[in-house]
Coordinates of C-alpha atoms in Angstrom, one line a residue:
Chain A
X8 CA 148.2 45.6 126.7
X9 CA 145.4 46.2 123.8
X10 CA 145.4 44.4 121.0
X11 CA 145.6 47.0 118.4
X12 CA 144.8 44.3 115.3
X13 CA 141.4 44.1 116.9
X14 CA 141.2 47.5 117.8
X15 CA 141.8 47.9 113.7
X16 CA 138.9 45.0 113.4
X17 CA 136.7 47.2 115.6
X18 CA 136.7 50.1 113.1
X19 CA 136.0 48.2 109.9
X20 CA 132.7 48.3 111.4
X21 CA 132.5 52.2 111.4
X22 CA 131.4 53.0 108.1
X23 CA 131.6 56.4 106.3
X24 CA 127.6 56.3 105.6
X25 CA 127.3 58.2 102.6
X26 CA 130.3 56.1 100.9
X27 CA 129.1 52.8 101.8
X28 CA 132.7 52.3 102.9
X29 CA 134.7 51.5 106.2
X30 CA 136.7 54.6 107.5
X31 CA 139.6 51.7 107.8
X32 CA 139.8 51.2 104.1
X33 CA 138.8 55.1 103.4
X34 CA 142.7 55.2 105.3
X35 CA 141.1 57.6 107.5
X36 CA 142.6 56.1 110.5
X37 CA 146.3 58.1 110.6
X38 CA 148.1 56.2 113.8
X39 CA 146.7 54.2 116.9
X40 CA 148.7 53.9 120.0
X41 CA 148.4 53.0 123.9
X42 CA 150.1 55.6 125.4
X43 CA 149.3 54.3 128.9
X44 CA 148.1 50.8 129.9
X45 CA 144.3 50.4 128.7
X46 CA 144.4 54.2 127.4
X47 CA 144.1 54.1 123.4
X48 CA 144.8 57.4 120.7
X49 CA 143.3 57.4 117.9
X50 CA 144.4 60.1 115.6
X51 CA 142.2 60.3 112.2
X52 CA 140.9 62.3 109.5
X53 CA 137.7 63.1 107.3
X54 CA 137.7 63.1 103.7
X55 CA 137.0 67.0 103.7
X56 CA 137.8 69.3 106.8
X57 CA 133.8 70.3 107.7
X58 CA 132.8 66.7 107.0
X59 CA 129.1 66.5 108.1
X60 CA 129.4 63.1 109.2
X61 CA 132.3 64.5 111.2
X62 CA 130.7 64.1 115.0
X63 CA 128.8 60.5 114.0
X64 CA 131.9 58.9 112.6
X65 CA 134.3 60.1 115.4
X66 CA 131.8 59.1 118.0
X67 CA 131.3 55.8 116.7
X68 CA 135.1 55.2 116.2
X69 CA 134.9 55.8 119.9
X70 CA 132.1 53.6 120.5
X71 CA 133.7 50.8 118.5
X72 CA 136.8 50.9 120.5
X73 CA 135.8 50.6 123.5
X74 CA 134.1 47.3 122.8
X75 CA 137.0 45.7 122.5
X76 CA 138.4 43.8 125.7
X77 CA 141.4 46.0 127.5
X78 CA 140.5 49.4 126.1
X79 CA 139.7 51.1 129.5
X80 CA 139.7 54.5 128.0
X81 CA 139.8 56.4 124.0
X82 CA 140.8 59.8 122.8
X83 CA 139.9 60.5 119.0
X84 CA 142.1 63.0 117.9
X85 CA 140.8 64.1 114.4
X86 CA 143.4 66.2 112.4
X87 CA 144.1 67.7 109.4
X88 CA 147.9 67.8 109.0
X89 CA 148.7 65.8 106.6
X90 CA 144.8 66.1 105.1
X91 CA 143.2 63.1 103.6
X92 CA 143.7 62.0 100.0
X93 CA 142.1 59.4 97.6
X94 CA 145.8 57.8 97.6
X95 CA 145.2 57.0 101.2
X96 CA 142.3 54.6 100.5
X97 CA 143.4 50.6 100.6
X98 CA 142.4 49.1 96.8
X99 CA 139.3 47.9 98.0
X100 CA 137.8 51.0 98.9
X101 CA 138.8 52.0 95.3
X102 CA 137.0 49.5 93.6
X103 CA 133.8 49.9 95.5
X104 CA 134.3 53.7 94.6
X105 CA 134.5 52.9 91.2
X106 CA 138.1 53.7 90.7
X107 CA 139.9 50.4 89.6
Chain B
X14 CA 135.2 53.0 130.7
X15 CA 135.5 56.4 129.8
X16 CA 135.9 59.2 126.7
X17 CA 137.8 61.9 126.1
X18 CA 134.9 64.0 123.6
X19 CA 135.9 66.9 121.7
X20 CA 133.5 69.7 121.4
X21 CA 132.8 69.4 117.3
X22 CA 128.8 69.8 117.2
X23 CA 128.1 72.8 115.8
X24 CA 125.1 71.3 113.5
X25 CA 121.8 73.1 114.7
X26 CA 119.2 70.9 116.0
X27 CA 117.2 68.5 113.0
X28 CA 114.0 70.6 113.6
X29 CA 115.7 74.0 112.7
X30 CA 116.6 73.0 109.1
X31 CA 113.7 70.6 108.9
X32 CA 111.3 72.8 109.1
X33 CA 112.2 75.3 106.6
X34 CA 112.6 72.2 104.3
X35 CA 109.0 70.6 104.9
X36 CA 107.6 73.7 104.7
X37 CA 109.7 74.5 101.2
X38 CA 108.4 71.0 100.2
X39 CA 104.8 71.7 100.8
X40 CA 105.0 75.0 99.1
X41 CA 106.2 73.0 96.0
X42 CA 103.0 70.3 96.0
X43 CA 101.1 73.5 96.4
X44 CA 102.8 75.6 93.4
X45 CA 102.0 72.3 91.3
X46 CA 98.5 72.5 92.0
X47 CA 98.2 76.2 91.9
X48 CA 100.2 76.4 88.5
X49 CA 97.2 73.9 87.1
X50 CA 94.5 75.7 88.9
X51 CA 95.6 78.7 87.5
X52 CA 96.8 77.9 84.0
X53 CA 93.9 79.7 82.1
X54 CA 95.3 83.7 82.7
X55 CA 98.9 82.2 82.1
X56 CA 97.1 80.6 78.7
X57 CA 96.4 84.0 77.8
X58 CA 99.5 85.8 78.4
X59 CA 98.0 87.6 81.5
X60 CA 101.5 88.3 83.4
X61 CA 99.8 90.8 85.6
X62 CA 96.8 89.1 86.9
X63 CA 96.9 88.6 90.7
X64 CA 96.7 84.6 90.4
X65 CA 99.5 84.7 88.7
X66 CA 101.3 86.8 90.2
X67 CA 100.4 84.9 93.4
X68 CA 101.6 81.9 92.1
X69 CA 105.2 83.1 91.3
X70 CA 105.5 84.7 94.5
X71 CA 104.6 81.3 96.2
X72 CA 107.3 80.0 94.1
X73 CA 110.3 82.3 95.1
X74 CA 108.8 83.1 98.3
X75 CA 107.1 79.9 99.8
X76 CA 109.2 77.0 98.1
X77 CA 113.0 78.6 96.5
X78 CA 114.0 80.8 99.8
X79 CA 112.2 78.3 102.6
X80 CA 114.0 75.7 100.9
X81 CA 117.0 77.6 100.7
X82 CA 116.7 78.9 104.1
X83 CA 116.6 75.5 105.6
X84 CA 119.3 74.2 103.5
X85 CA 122.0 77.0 104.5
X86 CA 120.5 76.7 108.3
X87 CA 122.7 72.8 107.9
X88 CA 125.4 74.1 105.6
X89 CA 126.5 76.7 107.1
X90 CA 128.4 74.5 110.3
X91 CA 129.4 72.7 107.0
X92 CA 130.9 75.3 104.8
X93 CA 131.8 77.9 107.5
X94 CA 132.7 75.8 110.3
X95 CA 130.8 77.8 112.8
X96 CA 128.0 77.3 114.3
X97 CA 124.9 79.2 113.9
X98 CA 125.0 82.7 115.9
X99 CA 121.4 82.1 117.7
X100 CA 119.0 79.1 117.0
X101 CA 116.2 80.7 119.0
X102 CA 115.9 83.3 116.6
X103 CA 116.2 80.8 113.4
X104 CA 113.4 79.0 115.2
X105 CA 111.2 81.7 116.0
X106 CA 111.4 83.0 112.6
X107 CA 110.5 80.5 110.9
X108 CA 106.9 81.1 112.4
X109 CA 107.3 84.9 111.7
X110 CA 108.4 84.0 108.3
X111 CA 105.8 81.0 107.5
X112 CA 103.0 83.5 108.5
X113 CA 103.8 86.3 106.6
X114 CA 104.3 84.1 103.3
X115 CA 100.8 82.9 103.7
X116 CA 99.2 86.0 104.8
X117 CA 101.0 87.6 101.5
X118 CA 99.9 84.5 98.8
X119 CA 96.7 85.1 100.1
X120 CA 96.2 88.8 100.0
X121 CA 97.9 88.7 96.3
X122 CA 95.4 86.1 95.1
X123 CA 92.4 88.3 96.4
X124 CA 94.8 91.2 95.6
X125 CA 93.7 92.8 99.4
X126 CA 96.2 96.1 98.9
X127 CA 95.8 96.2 103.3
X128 CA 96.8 92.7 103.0
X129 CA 99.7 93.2 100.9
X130 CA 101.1 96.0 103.5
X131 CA 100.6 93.8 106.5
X132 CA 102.4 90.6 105.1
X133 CA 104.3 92.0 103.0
X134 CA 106.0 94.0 105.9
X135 CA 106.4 90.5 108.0
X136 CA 108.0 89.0 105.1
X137 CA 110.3 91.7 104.9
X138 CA 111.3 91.3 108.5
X139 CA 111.6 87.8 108.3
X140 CA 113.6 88.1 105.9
X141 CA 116.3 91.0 107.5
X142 CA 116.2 88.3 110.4
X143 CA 117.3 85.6 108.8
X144 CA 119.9 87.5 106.6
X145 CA 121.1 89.7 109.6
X146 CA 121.4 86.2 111.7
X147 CA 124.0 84.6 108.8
X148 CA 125.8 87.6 108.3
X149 CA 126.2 87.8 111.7
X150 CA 127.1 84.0 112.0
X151 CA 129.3 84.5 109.0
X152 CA 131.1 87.1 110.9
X153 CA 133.1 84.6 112.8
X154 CA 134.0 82.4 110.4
X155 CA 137.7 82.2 109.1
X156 CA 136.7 80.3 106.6
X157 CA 137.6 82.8 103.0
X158 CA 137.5 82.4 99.5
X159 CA 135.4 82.7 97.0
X160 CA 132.5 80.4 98.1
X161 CA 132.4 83.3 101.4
X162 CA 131.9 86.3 99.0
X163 CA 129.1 84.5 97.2
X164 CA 127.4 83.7 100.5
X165 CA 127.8 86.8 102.2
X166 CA 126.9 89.0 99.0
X167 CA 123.8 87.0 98.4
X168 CA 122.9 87.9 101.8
X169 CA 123.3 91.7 101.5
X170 CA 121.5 91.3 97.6
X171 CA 118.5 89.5 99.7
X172 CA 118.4 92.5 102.0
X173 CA 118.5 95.1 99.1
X174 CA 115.9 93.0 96.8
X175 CA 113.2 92.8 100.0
X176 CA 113.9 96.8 100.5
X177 CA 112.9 97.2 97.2
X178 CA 110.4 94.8 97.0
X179 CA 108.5 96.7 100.3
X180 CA 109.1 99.9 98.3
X181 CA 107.2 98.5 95.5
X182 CA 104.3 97.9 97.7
X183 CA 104.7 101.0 98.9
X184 CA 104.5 103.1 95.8
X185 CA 100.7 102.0 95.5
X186 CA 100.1 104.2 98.2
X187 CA 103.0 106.8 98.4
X188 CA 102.0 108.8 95.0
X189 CA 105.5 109.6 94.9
X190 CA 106.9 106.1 94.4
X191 CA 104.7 105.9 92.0
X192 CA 106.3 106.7 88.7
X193 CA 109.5 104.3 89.5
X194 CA 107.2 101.1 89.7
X195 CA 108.4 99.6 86.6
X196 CA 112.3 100.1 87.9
X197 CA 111.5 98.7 91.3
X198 CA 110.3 95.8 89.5
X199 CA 113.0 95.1 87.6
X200 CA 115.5 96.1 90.1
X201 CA 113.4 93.0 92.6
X202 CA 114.0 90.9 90.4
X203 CA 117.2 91.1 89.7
X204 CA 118.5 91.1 92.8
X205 CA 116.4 88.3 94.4
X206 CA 117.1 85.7 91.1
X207 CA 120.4 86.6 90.6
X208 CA 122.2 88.3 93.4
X209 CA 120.3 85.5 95.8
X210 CA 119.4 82.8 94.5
X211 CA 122.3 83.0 91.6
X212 CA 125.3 83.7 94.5
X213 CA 124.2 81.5 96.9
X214 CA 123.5 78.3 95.0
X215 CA 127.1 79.1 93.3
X216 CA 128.6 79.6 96.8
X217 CA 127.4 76.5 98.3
X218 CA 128.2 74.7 94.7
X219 CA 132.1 75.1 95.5
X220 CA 131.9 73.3 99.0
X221 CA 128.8 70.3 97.6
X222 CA 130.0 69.6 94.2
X223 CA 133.3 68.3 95.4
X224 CA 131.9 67.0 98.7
X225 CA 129.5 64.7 96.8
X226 CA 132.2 63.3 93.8
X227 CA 134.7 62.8 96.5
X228 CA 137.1 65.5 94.4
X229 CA 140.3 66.7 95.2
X230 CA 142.9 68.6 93.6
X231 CA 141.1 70.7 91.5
X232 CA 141.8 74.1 90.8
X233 CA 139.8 77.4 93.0
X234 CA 142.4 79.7 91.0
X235 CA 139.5 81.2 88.9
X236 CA 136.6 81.2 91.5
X237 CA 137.0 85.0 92.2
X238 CA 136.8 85.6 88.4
X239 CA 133.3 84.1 87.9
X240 CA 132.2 86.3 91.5
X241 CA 134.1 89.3 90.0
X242 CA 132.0 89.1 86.3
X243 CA 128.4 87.8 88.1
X244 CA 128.9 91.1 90.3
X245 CA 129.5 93.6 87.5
X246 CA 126.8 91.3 85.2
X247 CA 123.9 92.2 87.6
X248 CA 125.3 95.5 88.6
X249 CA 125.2 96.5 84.6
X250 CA 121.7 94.8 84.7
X251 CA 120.7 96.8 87.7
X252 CA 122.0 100.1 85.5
X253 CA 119.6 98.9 82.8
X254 CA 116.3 98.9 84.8
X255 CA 117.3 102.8 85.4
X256 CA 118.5 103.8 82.7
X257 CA 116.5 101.8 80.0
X258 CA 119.7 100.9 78.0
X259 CA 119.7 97.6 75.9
X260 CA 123.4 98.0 75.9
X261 CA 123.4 98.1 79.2
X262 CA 121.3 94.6 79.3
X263 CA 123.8 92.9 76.6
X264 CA 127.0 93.8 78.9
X265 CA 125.3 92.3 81.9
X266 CA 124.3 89.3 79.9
X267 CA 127.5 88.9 78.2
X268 CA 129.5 89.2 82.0
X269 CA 127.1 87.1 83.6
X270 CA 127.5 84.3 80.6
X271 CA 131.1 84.7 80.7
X272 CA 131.0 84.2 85.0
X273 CA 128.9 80.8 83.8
X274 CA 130.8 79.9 81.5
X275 CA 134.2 80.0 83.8
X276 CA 132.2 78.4 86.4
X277 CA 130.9 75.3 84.2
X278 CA 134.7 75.0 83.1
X279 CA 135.6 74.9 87.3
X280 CA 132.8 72.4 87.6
X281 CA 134.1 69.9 84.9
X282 CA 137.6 70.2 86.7
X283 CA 136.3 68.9 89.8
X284 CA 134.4 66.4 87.7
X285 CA 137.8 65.3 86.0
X286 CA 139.5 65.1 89.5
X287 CA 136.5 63.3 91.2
X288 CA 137.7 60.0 93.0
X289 CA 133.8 59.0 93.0
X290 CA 133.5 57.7 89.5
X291 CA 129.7 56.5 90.1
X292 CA 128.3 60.0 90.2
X293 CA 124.7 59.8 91.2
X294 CA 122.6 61.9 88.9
X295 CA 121.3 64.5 90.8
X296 CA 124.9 65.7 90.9
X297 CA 125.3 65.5 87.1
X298 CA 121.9 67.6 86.6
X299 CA 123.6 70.3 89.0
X300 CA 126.2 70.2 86.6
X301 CA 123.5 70.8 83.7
X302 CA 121.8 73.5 85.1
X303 CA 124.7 75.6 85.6
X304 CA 125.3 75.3 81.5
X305 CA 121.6 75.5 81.5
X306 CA 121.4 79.0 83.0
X307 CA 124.5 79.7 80.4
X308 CA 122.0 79.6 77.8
X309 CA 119.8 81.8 79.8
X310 CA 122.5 84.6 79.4
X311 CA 123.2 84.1 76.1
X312 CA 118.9 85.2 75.8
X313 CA 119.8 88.1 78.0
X314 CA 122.1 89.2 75.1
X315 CA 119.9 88.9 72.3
X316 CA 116.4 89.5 73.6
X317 CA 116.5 93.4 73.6
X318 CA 117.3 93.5 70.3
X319 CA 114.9 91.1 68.7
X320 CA 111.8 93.5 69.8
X321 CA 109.6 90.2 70.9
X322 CA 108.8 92.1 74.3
X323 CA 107.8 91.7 78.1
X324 CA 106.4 88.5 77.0
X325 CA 110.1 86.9 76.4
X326 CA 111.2 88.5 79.3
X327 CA 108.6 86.6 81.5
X328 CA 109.4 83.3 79.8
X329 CA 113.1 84.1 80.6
X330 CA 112.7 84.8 84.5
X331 CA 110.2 81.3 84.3
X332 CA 113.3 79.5 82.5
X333 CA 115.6 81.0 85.2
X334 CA 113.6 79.9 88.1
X335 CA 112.2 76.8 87.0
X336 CA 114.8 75.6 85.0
X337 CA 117.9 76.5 86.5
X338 CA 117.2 77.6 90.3
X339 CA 114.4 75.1 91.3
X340 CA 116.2 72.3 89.1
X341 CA 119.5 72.9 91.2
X342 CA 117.4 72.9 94.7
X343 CA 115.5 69.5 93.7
X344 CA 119.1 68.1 92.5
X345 CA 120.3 69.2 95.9
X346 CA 117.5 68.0 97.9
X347 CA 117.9 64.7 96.5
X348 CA 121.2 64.6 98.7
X349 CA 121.0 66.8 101.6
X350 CA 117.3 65.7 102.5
X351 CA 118.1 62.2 103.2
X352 CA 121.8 63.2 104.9
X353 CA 119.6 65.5 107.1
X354 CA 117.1 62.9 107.6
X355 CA 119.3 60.0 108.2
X356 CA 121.5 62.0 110.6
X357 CA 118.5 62.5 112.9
X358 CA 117.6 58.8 112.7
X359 CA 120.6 57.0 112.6
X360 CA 123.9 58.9 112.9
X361 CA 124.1 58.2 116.5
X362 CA 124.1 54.4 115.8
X363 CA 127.1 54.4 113.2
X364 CA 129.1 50.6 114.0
X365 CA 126.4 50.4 116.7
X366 CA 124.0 48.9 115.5
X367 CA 122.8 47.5 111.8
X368 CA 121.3 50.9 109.8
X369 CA 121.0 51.8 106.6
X370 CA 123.4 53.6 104.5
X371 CA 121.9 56.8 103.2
X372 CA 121.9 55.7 100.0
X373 CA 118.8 53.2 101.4
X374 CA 116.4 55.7 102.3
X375 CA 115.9 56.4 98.4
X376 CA 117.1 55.2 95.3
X377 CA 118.6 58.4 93.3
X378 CA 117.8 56.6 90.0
X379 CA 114.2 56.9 90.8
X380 CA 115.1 61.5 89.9
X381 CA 114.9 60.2 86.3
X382 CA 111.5 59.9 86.4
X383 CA 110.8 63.6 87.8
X384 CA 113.4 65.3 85.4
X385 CA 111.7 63.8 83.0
X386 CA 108.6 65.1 83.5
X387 CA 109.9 68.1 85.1
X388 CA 112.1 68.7 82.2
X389 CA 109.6 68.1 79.2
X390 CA 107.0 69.5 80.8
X391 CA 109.0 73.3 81.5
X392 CA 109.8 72.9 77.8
X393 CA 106.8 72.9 76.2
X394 CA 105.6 75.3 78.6
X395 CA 108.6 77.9 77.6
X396 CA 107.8 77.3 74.1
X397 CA 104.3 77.3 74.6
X398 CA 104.2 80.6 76.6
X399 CA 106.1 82.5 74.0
X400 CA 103.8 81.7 71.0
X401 CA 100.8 82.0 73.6
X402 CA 99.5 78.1 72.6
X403 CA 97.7 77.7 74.7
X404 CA 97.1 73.8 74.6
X405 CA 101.1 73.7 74.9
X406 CA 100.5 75.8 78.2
X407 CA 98.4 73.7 79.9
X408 CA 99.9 70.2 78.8
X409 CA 103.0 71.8 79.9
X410 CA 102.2 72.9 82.9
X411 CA 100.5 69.6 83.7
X412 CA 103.9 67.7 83.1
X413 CA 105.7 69.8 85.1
X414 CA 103.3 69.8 87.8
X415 CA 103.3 65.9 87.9
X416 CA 106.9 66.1 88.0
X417 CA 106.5 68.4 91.1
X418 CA 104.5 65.7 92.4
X419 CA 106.2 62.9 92.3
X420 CA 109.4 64.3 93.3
X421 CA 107.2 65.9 96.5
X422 CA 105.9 62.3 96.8
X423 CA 109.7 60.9 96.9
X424 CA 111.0 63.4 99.2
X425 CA 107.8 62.9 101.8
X426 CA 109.1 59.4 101.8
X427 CA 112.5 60.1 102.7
X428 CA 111.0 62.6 105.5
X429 CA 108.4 59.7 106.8
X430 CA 105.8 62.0 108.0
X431 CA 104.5 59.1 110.3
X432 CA 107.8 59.9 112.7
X433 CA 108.5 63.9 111.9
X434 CA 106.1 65.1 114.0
X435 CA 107.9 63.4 116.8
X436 CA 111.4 64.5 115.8
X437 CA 110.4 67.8 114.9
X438 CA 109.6 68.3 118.8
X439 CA 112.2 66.3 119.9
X440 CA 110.8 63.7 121.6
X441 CA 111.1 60.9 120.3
X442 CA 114.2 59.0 119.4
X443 CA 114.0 56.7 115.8
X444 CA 115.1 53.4 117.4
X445 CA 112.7 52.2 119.8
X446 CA 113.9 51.1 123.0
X447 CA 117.2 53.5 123.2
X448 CA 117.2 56.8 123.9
X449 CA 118.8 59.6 122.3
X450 CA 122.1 59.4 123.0
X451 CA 122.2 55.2 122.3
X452 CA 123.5 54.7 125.3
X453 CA 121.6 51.5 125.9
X454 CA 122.9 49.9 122.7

């Protein structure tokens, strides 16, 4: 059984780099699940659909996940149904964004 | 452990779009130390002297459309979705290209007529491959709208303005081109500034603007007006170089101001429904220019009835190309140079390993100083050039080229040209000790 709070841990490290800000907080991250013992989904968005940080952020995502202990296999699923809003970010990633 | 990888990468390779960019950057150090070298027949109002005619050329030619090149090369996977048709061909061309554009600086400096022909006719080819190779990419794209009819039309104006630009060179030799030499001029100019450079800087506009202030929610309702009035602006100024009608100049210039002005009042609605409220300030000057080149219309309208002459006319294409096309691209580079740069160096090692954000690799505050010089400097040289001053010209010019400079300086710092060599061959990963895929992280 993964432990999806540290799976959630993993990606605050995966930071959108032209934001300065974690794609956690962004509320990029839609829904994480195991669907099968050590097999983790990640299903996620971008900010804009042609994102050119797509393929680096999704990559790392992957990369992040897999670090942590249990995770014996990762599918990102990046979709844009329901696409990403600024009401999706957590209030921290508002203040650093200047919104507060 | 294993991943399930979707196939996303459609980017082309950091050398494709690198190159044109270096290359555009070098051109600009150049133009800066031409536009100084040469300052004495612009001093005296010499429009047709082969320096200077060199020197503008190395301007749109050499800096604007490698730059631009380069830049659409990246953001067309970005805009469009798609990746690029064939990168062989982008990659090959660039040599074809590159050598043609020095060949033809060169021949118009000495003003070799041969010359001209020869490079002249490789620039021209160089530049149906690269159009033919977007439209073709564009081709596939379901991506529609507005900022897809700005793109693809500034392709097919590129394609019309180099076919009349070769017919130009042409009618010194063909006697019977000779007689329309003045209409070809006009019509090449037209079409390169505005229907290129104008449509595709606005094209890419609709997909960066809101990209960079994080802005949603905003409204693309009037979009195809502003294409609809640029279109019949330059087609009424096209009718104009023909037909030698001032009305016909003052009903372009009033479309075209009325296209900028609906497009300045879609800009401030993405700025109003930005969720970046920092907005660095290459991205406000964007903004600016757009209003900027407003202005320029609004001189479209009134110059052909003041009487002041070809003299306005050539301080007006100077404000339009300085001051609103190569202010945008330098407001843009400030962003997509270091996003291209860091990509190559550091993308792969996001939550990896500690890298910089890409707002380390240059601080965007640091612009002030080159619009500042930029900026005062393309002023007094406007002002300058229309009372022929010549002490105005040449301090002018100087300002402007040191603004050149140092924005060239900022930009080679970004690129690092101790490690571009490397990457522009592809050998050589940034981080030492991992290779390129980070695997050993």
């Amino acid at each position: 059984m993964i432990n999806l709070k540290q799976i959630r841990e993993a990606l605050q490290d995966v930071y959108d780099p032209e934001l300065g800000v974690n794609v956690v907080e962004l509320g990029l991250v839609y829904d994480i699940s195991e669907p099968a013992e050590g097999d983790l989904l990640i299903r996620m968005t971008m900010t804009t659909p042609g994102c050119p940080m797509h393929d680096n952020i999704s990559e790392s995502v992957e990369w992040a996940v897999l670090q942590v202990v249990g995770v014996s296999s990762v599918k990102v699923d990046v979709v844009w149904d329901p696409p990403w809003s600024p009401e999706m970010m957590s209030e921290e990633a508002k203040l650093k964004l200047g919104m507060g | 452990m294993q991943t399930q990888t979707r196939a996303t990468s459609q980017a082309p390779p950091f050398a494709l779009p690198a190159r044109y960019m270096l290359s555009g950057l070098i051109g600009f150090v150049l133009f800066a130390v031409d536009l100084v070298w040469h300052v004495i027949p612009l001093t005296e109002g010499q429009i047709s002297n082969p320096h200077v005619i060199a020197l503008t050329h190395l301007l749109t030619l050499g800096v604007l459309l490698t730059f631009v090149m380069g830049a659409v090369y990246q953001l067309l996977t970005v805009a469009f979705l798609i990746p690029l048709k064939t990168e062989k061909v982008g990659r090959l061309n660039f040599w074809l290209y590159l050598t043609g554009v020095v060949g033809l600086w060169g021949s118009m400096n000495t003003w070799w007529v041969l010359g001209l022909d020869i490079f002249g006719a490789v620039v021209v080819l160089g530049l149906y491959v690269y159009a033919g190779l977007i439209l073709w990419s564009l081709s596939s794209s379901r991506v529609g709208g507005a900022m897809r009819g700005f793109v693809l039309s500034a392709h097919i104006y590129l394609i019309l303005a180099v076919t009349v630009a070769w017919l130009l060179v042409l009618s010194f030799i063909v006697p019977g081109l000779a007689p329309w030499q003045s209409q070809l001029l006009a019509t090449h100019i037209v079409l390169a500034a505005g229907g290129f450079f104008g449509f595709i800087i606005l094209g890419f506009s609709y997909k960066l603007l809101p990209m960079f202030t994080l802005s949603h929610g905003y409204s693309t309702a009037r979009q195809n007006y502003t294409q609809v009035l640029l279109h019949l602006g330059l087609w009424s100024l096209l009718a104009a170089a023909w037909f030698h009608g001032a009305i016909w100049v003052t009903v372009g210039g009033v479309l075209a101001l009325t296209g900028f002005v609906v497009q300045v009042w879609d800009i401030l609605d993405i700025f109003k429904k930005r969720m970046r409220k920092r907005v660095d300030l290459p991205i406000r000057v964007v903004a600016m220019a757009f209003a900027i080149a407003g202005v320029g219309m609004v001189a479209v309208v009134v110059i052909p009835w003041t009487g002041v002459g070809i003299v306005a006319w050539q301080d007006l294409i100077t404000f339009y190309l300085l001051g609103v096309v190569a202010l945008i691209l330098i407001s843009y580079a400030y962003k997509i140079v270091p996003f291209l740069v860091w990509t190559e160096r550091y993308g792969k090692h996001v939550g990896k390993a500690k890298i910089p954000l890409m707002a380390d690799l240059l601080n965007l505050q640091h612009s002030r100083w080159v619009y500042s010089l930029f900026g005062s400097g393309l002023l007094l040289y406007l002002v300058s050039f229309a009372l022929l001053w010549p002490i105005g010209i040449w301090l002018g010019a100087g300002l402007l080229a040191a603004g050149v400079l140092v924005f060239g300086g900022q930009m080679f710092y970004v690129l690092d040209l101790r490690k571009l060599p490397q990457e522009l061959r592809g050998t050589k990963s940034f981080l030492q000790g991992r290779d390129d895929t980070g695997s050993e992280l």
